[in-house]
PDB file of C-alpha atoms in Angstrom:
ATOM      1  CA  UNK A   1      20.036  13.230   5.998  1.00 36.00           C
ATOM      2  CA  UNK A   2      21.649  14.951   3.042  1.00 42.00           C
ATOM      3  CA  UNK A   3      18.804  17.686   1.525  1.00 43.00           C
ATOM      4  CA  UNK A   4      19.773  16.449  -2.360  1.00 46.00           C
ATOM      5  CA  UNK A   5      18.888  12.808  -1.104  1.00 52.00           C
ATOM      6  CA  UNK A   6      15.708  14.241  -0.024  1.00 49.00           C
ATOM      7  CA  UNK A   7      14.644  16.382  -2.772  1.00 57.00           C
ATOM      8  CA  UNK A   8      11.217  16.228  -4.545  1.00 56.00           C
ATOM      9  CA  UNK A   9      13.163  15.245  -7.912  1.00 58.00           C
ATOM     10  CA  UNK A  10      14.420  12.229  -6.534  1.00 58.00           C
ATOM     11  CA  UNK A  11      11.689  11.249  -4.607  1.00 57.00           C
ATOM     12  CA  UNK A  12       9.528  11.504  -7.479  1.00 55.00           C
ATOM     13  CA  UNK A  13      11.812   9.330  -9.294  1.00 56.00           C
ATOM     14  CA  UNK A  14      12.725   7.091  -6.220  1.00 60.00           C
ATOM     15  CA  UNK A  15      10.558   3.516  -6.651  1.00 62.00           C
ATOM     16  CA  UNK A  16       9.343   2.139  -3.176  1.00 60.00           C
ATOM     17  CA  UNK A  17      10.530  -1.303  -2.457  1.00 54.00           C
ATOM     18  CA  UNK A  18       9.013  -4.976  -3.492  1.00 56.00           C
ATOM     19  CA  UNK A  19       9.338  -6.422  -0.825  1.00 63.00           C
ATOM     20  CA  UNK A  20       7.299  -6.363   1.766  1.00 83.00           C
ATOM     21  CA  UNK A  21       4.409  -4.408   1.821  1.00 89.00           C
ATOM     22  CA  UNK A  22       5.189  -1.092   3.864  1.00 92.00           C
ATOM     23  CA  UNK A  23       2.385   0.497   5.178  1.00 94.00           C
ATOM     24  CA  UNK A  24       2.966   4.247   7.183  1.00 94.00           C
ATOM     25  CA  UNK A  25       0.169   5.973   9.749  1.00 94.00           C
ATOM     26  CA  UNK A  26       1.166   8.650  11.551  1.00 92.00           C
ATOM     27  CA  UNK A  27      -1.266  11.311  13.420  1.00 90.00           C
ATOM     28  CA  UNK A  28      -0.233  14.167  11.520  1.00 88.00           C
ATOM     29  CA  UNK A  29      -1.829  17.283  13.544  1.00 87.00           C
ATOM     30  CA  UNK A  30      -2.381  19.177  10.638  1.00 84.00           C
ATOM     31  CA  UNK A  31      -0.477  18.238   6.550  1.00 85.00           C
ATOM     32  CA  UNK A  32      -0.591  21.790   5.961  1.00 77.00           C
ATOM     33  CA  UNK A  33       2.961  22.478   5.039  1.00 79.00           C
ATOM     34  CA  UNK A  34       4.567  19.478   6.627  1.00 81.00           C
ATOM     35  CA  UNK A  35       3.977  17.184   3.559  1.00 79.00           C
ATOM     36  CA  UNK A  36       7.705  17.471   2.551  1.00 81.00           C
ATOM     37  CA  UNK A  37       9.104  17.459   4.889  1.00 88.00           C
ATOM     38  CA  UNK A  38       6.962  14.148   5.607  1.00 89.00           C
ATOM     39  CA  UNK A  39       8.601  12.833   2.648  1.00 87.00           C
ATOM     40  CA  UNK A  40      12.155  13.545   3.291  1.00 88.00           C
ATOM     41  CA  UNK A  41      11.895  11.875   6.884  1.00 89.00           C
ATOM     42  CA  UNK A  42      10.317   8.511   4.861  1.00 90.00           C
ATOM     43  CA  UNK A  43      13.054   8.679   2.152  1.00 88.00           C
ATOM     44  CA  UNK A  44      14.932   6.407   1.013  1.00 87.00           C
ATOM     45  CA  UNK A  45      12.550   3.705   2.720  1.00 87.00           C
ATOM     46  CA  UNK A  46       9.484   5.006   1.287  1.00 90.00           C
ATOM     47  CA  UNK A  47       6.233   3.090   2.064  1.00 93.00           C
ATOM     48  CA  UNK A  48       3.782   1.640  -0.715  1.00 94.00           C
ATOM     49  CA  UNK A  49       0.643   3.736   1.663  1.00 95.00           C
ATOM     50  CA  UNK A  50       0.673   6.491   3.669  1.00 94.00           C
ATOM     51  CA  UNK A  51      -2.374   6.703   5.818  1.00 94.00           C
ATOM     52  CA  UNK A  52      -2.659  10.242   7.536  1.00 92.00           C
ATOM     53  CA  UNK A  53      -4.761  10.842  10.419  1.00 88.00           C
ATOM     54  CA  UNK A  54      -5.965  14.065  11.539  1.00 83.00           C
ATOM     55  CA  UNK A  55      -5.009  16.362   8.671  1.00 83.00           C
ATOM     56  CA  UNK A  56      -7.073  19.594   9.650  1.00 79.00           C
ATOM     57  CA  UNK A  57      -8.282  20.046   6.330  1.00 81.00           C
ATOM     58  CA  UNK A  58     -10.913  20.482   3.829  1.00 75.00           C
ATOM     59  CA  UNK A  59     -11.905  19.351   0.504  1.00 71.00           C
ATOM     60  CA  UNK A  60     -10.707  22.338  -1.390  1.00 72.00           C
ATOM     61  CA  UNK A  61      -7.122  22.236   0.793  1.00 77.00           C
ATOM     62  CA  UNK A  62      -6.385  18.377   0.564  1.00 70.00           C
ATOM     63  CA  UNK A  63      -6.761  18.382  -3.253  1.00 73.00           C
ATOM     64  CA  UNK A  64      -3.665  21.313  -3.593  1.00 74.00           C
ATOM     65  CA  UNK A  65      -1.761  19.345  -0.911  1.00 79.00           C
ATOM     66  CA  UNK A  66       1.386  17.988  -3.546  1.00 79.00           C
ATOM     67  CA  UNK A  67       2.572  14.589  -1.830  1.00 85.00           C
ATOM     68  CA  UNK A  68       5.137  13.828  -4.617  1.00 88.00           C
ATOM     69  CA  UNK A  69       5.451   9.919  -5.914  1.00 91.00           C
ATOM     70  CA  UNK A  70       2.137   9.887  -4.388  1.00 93.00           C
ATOM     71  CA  UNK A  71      -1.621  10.144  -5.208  1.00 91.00           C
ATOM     72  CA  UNK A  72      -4.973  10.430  -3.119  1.00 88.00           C
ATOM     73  CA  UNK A  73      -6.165   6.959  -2.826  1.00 89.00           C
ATOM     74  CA  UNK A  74      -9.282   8.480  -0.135  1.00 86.00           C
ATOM     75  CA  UNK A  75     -10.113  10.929   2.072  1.00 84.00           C
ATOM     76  CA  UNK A  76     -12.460  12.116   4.453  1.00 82.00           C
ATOM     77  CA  UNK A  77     -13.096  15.339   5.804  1.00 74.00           C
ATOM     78  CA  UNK A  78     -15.520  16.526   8.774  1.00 71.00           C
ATOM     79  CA  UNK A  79     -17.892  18.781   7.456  1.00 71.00           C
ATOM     80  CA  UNK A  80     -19.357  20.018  10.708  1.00 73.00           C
ATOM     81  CA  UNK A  81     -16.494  20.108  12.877  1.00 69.00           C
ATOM     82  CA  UNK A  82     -12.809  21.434  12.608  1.00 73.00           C
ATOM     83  CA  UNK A  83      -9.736  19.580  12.217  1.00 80.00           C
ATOM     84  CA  UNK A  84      -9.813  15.448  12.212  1.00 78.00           C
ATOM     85  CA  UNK A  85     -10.054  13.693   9.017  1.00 83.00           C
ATOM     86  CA  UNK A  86      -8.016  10.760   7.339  1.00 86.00           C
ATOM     87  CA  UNK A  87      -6.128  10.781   3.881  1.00 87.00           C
ATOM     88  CA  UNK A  88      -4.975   7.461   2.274  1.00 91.00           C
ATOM     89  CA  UNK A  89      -1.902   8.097  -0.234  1.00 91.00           C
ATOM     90  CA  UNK A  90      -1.105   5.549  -2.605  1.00 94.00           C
ATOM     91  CA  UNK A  91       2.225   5.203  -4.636  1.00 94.00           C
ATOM     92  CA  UNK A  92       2.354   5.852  -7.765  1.00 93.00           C
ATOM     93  CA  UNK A  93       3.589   2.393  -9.099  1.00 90.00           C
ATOM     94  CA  UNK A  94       0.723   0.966  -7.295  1.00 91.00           C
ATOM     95  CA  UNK A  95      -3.059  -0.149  -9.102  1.00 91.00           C
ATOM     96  CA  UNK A  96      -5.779   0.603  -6.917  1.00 90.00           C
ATOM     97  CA  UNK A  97      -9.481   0.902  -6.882  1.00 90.00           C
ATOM     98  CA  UNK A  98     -11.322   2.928  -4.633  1.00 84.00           C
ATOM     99  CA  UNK A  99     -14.511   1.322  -3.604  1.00 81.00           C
ATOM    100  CA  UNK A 100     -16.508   3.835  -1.855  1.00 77.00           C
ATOM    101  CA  UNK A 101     -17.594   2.910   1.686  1.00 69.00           C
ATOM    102  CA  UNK A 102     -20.190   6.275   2.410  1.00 69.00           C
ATOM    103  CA  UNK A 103     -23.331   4.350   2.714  1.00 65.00           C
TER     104      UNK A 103
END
């Protein structure tokens, strides 16, 4: 893959597909600086979600993680153990709502 075709600028700009709905999971083993190079493996065919399991991270390090196109749809984080957790990205040309499912 060409780097420009890649780059943040253009996947910022890039708008996912209408059709059909394009969902991505993938067992990450830690986002910590992998998120783009996440992005330039998924570009041009970038999904609508991104659903990222085992991140390794915290509160405080998922919110300066900088998926770009993207935002933070949910997350969860173990507080008592290390590593796990799940992150939901959601496009940015998407409407969502998150409905909160902790009780």
């Amino acid at each position: 893959m060409d780097v420009k075709d890649g780059s943040l600028q253009n996947i910022k700009q890039r708008k996912v597909k209408e059709v059909p709905f394009k969902i991505y999971h993938q067992n990450i083993r830690s986002l910590r600086r992998k998120s783009h190079e996440l992005l330039c493996y998924l570009y041009p065919d970038l999904p609508h979600i991104i659903c990222l399991t085992e991140h390794h991270m915290n509160v405080l390090e998922y919110s300066h993680i900088n998926m770009a196109g993207y935002t933070a749809g949910a997350q969860f984080c173990r507080v008592r153990h290390e590593k796990g957790g799940v992150i939901i990205y959601v496009h940015n040309n998407l409407k969502f709502t998150n409905i909160d499912l902790s009780q």
